[in-house]
Coordinates of C-alpha atoms and ligand atoms in Angstrom, one line a residue:
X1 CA 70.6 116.5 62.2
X2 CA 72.2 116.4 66.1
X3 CA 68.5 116.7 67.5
X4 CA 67.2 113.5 65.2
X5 CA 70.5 111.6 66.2
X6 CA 70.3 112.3 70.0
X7 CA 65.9 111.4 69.9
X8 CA 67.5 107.5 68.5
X9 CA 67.4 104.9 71.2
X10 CA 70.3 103.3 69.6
X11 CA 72.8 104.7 66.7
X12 CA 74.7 103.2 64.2
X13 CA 78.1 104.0 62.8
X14 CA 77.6 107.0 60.7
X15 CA 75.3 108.3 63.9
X16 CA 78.3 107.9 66.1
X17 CA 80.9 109.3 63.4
X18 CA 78.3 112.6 63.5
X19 CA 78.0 113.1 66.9
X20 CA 82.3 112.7 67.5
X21 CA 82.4 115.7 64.8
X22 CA 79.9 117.9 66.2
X23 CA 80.9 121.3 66.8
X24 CA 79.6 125.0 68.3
X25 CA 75.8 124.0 69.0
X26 CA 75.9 120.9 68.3
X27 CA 78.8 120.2 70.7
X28 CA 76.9 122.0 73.3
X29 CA 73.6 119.7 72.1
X30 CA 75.5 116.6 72.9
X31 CA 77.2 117.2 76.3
X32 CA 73.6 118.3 77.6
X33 CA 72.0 115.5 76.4
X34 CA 75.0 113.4 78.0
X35 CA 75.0 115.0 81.0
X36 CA 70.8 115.1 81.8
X37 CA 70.5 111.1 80.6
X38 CA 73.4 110.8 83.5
X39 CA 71.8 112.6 85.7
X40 CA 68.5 110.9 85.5
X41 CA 70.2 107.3 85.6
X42 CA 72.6 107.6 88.3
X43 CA 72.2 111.4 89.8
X44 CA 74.5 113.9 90.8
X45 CA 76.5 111.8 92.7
X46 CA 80.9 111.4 92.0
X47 CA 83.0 108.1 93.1
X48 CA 86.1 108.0 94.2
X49 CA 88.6 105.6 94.4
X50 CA 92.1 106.4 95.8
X51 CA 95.2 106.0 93.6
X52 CA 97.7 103.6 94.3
X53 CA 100.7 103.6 91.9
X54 CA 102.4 100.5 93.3
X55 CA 105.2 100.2 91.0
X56 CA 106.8 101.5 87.9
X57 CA 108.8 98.4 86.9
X58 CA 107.2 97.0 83.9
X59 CA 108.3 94.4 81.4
X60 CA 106.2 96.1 78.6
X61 CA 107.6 98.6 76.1
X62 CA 104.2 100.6 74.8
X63 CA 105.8 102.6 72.5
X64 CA 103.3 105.8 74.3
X65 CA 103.6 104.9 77.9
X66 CA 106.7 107.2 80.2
X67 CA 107.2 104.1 82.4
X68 CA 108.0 101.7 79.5
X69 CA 110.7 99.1 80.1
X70 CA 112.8 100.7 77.5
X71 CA 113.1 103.9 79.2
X72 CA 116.1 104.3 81.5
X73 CA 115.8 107.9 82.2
X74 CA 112.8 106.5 85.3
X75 CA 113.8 105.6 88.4
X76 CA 112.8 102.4 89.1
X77 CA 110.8 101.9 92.2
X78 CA 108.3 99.5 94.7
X79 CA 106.0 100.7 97.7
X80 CA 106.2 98.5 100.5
X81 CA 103.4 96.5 101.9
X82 CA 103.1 98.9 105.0
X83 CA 103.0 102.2 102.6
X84 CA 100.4 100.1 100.7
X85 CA 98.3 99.3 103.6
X86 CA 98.7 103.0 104.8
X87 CA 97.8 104.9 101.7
X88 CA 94.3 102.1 102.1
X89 CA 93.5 103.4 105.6
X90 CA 94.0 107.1 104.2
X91 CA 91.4 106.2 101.7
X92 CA 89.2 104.6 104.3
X93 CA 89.8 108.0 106.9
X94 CA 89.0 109.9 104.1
X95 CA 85.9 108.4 103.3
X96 CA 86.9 107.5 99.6
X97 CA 84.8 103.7 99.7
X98 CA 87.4 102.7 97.2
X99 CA 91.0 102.1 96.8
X100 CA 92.4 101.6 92.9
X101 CA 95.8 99.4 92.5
X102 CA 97.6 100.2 89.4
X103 CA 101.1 99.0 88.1
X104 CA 103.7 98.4 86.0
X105 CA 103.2 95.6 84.5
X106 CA 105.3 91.8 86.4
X107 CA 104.0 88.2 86.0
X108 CA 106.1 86.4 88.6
X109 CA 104.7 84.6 91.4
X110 CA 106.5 86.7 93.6
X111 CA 104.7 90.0 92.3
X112 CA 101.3 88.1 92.1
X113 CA 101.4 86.6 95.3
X114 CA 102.2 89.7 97.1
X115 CA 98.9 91.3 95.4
X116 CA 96.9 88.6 96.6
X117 CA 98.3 89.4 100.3
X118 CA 97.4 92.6 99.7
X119 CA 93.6 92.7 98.5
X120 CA 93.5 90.5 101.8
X121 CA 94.9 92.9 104.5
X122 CA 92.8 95.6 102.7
X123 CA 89.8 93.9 102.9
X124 CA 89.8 93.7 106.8
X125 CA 90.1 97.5 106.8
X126 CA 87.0 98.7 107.9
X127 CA 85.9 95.2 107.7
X128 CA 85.2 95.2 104.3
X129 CA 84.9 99.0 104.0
X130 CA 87.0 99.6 100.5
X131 CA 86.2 98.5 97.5
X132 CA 89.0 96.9 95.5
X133 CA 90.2 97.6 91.8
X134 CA 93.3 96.4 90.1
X135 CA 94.9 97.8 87.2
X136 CA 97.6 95.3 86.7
X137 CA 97.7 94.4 83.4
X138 CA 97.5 91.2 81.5
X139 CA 97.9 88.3 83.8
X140 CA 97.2 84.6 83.7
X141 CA 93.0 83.5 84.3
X142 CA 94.7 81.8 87.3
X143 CA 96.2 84.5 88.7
X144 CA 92.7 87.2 87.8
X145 CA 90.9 84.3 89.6
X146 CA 92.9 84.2 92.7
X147 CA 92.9 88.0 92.8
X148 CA 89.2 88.0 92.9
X149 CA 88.9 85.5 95.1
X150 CA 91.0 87.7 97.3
X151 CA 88.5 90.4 97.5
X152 CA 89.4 92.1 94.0
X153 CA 86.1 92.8 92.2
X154 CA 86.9 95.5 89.6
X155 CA 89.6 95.0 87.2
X156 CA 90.7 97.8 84.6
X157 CA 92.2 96.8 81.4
X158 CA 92.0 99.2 78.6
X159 CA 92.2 97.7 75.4
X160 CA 93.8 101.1 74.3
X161 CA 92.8 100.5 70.7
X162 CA 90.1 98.5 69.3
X163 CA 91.4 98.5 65.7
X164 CA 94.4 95.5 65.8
X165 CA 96.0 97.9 63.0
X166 CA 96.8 100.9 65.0
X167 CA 97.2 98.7 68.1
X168 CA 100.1 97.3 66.6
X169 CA 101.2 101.1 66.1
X170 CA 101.7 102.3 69.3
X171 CA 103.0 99.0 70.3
X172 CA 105.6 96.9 69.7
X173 CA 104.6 93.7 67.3
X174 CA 106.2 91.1 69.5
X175 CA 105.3 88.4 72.5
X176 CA 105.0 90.6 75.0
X177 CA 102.4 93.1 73.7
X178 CA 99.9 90.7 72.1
X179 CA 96.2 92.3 70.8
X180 CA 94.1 88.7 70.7
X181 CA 96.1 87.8 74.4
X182 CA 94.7 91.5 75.4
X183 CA 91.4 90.8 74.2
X184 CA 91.5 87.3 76.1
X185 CA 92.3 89.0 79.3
X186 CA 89.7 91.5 79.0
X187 CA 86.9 88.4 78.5
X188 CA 88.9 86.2 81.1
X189 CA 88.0 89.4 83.4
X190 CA 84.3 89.5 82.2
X191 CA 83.7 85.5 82.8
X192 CA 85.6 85.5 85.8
X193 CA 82.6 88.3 87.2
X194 CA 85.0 91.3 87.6
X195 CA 83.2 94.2 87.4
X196 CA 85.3 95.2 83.4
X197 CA 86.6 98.6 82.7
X198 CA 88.3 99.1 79.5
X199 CA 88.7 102.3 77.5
X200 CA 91.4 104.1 75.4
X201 CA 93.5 106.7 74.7
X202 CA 92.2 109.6 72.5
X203 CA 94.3 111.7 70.0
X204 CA 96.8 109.2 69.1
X205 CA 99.1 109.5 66.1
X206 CA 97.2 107.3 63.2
X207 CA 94.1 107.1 65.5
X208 CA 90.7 108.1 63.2
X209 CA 87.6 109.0 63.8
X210 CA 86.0 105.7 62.6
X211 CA 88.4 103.8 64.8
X212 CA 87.2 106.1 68.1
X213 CA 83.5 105.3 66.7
X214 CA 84.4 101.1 66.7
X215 CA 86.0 101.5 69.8
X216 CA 82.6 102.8 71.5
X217 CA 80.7 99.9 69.7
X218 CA 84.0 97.4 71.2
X219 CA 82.9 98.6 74.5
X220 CA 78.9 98.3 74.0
X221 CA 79.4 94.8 72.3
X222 CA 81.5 93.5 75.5
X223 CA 79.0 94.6 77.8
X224 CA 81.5 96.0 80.2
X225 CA 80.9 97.7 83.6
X226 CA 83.4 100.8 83.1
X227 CA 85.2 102.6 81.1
X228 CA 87.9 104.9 81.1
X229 CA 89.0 107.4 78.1
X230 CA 91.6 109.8 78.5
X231 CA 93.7 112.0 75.7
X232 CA 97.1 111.1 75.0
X233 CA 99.6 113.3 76.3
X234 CA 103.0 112.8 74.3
X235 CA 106.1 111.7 76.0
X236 CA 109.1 113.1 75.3
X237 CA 111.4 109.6 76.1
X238 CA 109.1 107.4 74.4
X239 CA 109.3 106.7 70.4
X240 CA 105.3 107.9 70.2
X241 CA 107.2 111.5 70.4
X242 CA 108.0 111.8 67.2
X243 CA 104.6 112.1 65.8
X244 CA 103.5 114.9 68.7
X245 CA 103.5 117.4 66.0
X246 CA 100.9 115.0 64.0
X247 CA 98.5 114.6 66.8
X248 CA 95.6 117.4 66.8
X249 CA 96.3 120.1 69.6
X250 CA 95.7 119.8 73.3
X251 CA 91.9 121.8 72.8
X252 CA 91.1 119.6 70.3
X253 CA 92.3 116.2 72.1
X254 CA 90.1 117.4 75.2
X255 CA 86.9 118.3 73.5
X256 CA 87.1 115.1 71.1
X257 CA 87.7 113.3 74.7
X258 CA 84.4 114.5 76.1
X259 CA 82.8 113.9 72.8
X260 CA 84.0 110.4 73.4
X261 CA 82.5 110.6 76.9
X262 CA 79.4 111.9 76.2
X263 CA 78.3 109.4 73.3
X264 CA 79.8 106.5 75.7
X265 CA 76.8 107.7 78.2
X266 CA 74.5 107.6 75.5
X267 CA 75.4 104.3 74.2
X268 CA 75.8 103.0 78.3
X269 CA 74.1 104.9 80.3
X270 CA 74.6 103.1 83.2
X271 CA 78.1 102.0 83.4
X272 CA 80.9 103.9 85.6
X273 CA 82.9 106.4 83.6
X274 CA 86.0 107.7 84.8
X275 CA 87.3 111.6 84.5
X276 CA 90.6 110.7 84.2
X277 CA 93.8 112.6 85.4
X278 CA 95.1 113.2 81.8
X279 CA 92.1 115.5 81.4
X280 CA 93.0 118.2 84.2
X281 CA 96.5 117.5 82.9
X282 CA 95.7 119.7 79.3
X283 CA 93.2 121.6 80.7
X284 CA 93.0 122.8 84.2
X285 CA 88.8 122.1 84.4
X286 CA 89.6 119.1 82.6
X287 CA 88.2 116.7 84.8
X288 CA 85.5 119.0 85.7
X289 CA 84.1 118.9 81.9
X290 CA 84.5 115.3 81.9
X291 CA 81.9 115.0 85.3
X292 CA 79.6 117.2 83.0
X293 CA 80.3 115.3 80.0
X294 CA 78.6 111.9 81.6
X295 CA 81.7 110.8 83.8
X296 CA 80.8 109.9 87.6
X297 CA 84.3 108.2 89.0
X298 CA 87.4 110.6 89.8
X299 CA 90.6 108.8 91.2
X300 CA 92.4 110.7 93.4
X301 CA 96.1 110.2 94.0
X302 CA 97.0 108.4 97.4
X303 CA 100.7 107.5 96.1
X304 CA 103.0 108.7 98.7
X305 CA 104.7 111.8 97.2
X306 CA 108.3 110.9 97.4
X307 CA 107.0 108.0 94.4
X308 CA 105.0 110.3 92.4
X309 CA 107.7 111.7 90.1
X310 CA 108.9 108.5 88.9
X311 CA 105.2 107.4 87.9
X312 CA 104.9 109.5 85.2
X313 CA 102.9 107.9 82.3
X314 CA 103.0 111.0 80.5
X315 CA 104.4 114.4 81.2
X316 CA 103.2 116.9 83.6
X317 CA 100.9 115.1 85.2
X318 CA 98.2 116.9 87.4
X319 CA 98.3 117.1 91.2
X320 CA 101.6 115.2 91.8
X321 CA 102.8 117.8 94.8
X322 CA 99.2 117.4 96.4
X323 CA 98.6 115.8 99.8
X324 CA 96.2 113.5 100.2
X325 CA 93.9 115.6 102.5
X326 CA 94.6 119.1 100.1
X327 CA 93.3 116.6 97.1
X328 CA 89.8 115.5 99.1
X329 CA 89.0 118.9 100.5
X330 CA 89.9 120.6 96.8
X331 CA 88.0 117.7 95.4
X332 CA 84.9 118.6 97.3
X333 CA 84.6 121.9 96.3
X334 CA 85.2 121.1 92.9
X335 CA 82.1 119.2 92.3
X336 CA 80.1 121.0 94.5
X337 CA 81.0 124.5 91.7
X338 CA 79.2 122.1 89.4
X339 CA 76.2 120.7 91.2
X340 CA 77.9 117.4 91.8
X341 CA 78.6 115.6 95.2
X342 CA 81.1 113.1 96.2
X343 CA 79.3 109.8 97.4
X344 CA 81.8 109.1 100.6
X345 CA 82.3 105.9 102.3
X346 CA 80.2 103.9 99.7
X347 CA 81.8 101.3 96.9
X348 CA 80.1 103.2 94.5
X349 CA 79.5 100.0 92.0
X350 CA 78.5 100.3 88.5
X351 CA 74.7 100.3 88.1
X352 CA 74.9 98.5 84.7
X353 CA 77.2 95.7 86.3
X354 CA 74.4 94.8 89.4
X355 CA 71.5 95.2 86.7
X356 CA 73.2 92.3 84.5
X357 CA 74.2 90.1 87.7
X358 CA 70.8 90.4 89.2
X359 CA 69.3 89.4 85.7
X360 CA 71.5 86.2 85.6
Ligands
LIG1 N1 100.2 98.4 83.3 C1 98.8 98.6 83.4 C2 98.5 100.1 83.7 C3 98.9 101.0 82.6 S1 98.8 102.8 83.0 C4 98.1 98.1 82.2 O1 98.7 97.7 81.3 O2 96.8 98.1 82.1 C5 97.1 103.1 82.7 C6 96.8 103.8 81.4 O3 97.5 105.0 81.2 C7 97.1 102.9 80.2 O4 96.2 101.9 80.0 C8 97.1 104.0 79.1 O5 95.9 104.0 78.4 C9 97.3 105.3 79.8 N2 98.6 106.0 79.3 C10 99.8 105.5 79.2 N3 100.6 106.4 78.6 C11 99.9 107.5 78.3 C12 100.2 108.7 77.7 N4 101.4 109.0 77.3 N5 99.2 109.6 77.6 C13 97.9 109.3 78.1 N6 97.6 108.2 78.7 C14 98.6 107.2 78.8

């Protein structure tokens, strides 16, 4: 039944639904088959792009997220422009290619100004050497547009669920967390020529199987350049806690997450996949399984230290005590133990996203 699914060029729903329930063999059957179609698209090679948390003020509430604006337990801070600029030079010593901005979430022209100043002074590093992503969250087309005129050209944005219905459950049903205004931002991104990521959380309370097979087919249907899945890890100050005992356990959420991977690379095989940090956060070879799975992007942390604690999306969160040199040298060795090899000092673009704008 796996073998005749995995021969199809393309699958449909139920084909999807079968291969997110595999088990034993079949498991086995689909991460191979995930793994040798990356392989032969894009080879062994792993892109980096260093983590900057630039702030954890955010005028959101997701009812999941640690650094919610309801939660008065964080410590509210903002790197300065010079930390900025010297966690980017870090990145470009270190050979990452990339640097990756990501935020709570502000609108005001003082916060979206600054960013543009930003992108800016990083470009000249290098002369160009780093490539830019933001992971801002929903903003004016104005303000995506200026951003990329900056020298932004990847923007993430996950949609976090494509089913309105349970988007509404893990966030509050008001103004400020809006599912049509988060779709619009994630096609302002598209027509503004951002290379898209979008991608969602795995293992939510209320979240089905059905709705983890329509998000894959959201993500194939907008065409998107990246995409970035990672299990949800409860927080104990946020109001998604009280369903952690309803949520399937931490094995479960991590194999259904590279079963989420895996079919992603089937469905895309040439888009950029992240192994995000939440993996190695319930599983120690988390993000390792997640490069075998079909991911080829890892984002290692470049926030300065002192930050770290009060960025805490979720609980626990992997490699928060690293420095950045420990992280790149530990990074190494860690895809070399599984035939994988860090492309340095490249931007590491998605292959699906200079296919499509070649073809235009
Ligand atoms: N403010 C930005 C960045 C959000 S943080 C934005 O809105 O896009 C990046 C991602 O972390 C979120 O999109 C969400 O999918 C994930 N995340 C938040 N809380 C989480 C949790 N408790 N467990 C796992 N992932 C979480």
């Amino acid at each position: 039944m796996i073998k005749e699914i995995l021969e199809k060029q393309y699958f449909n729903k139920d084909d999807v639904r079968t291969l997110l329930l595999a088990k034993g063999e079949d498991l086995k059957l689909l991460l191979d088959r995930a793994l040798a179609v990356k392989l032969e698209k894009l080879d062994h090679y792993v892109h980096l792009r260093g983590l900057i948390e630039l702030s954890n003020i955010c005028r959101k509430s997701c009812l999941y997220c640690g650094v919610r604006s309801g939660n008065t337990k964080v410590v509210r801070y903002t790197i300065t422009d010079d930390e900025v600029l010297e966690c980017a030079q870090m990145a470009y010593k270190l050979g990452y290619g990339s640097v990756a901005i990501q935020s709570g979430e502000r609108n005001d022209r003082a916060f979206t100004e600054r960013i543009t100043k930003l992108v800016k002074e990083i470009k000249k590093i290098g002369n160009g050497a780093l490539g830019i992503t933001l992971s801002l969250g929903e903003q004016t087309p104005e303000v995506y547009r200026e951003w990329f005129e900056a020298g932004a050209h990847r923007y993430l944005l996950r949609i976090e669920s494509s089913n309105e219905d349970l988007y509404y459950k893990i966030h509050p049903h008001d103004e400020t967390h809006d599912f049509k205004k988060r779709l619009d931002c994630i096609d302002s991104l598209l027509s503004i020529g951002y290379q898209t990521g979008t991608g969602v959380m795995i293992g939510l309370p209320f979240q089905t199987i059905d709705d983890l097979a329509d998000d894959l087919f959201f993500f194939k249907n907008k065409n998107v350049a990246m995409v970035g899945m990672g299990p949800f890890i409860p927080h104990p100050d946020t109001p998604l806690y009280e369903f952690a005992g309803e949520i399937p356990p931490a094995e479960e959420r991590m194999n259904l997450t590279l079963k989420m991977i895996a079919v992603a690379r089937l469905m895309m095989p040439e888009i950029n996949m992240v192994a995000a940090t939440a993996n190695q956060t319930i599983d120690p070879m988390g993000r390792e399984k997640a490069i075998l799975a079909g991911a080829n992007v890892i984002m290692p942390n470049l926030t300065p230290n002192k930050y770290r604690e009060e960025y805490l999306i979720y609980p626990d969160k992997a490699c928060v005590g690293d420095k950045p040199e420990q992280c790149s040298s530990c990074l190494g060795f860690r895809m070399k133990s599984i035939k994988h090899e860090i492309l340095y000092n490249a931007w590491g673009d998605s292959k699906a996203f200079t296919k499509k704008t070649n073809a235009n």
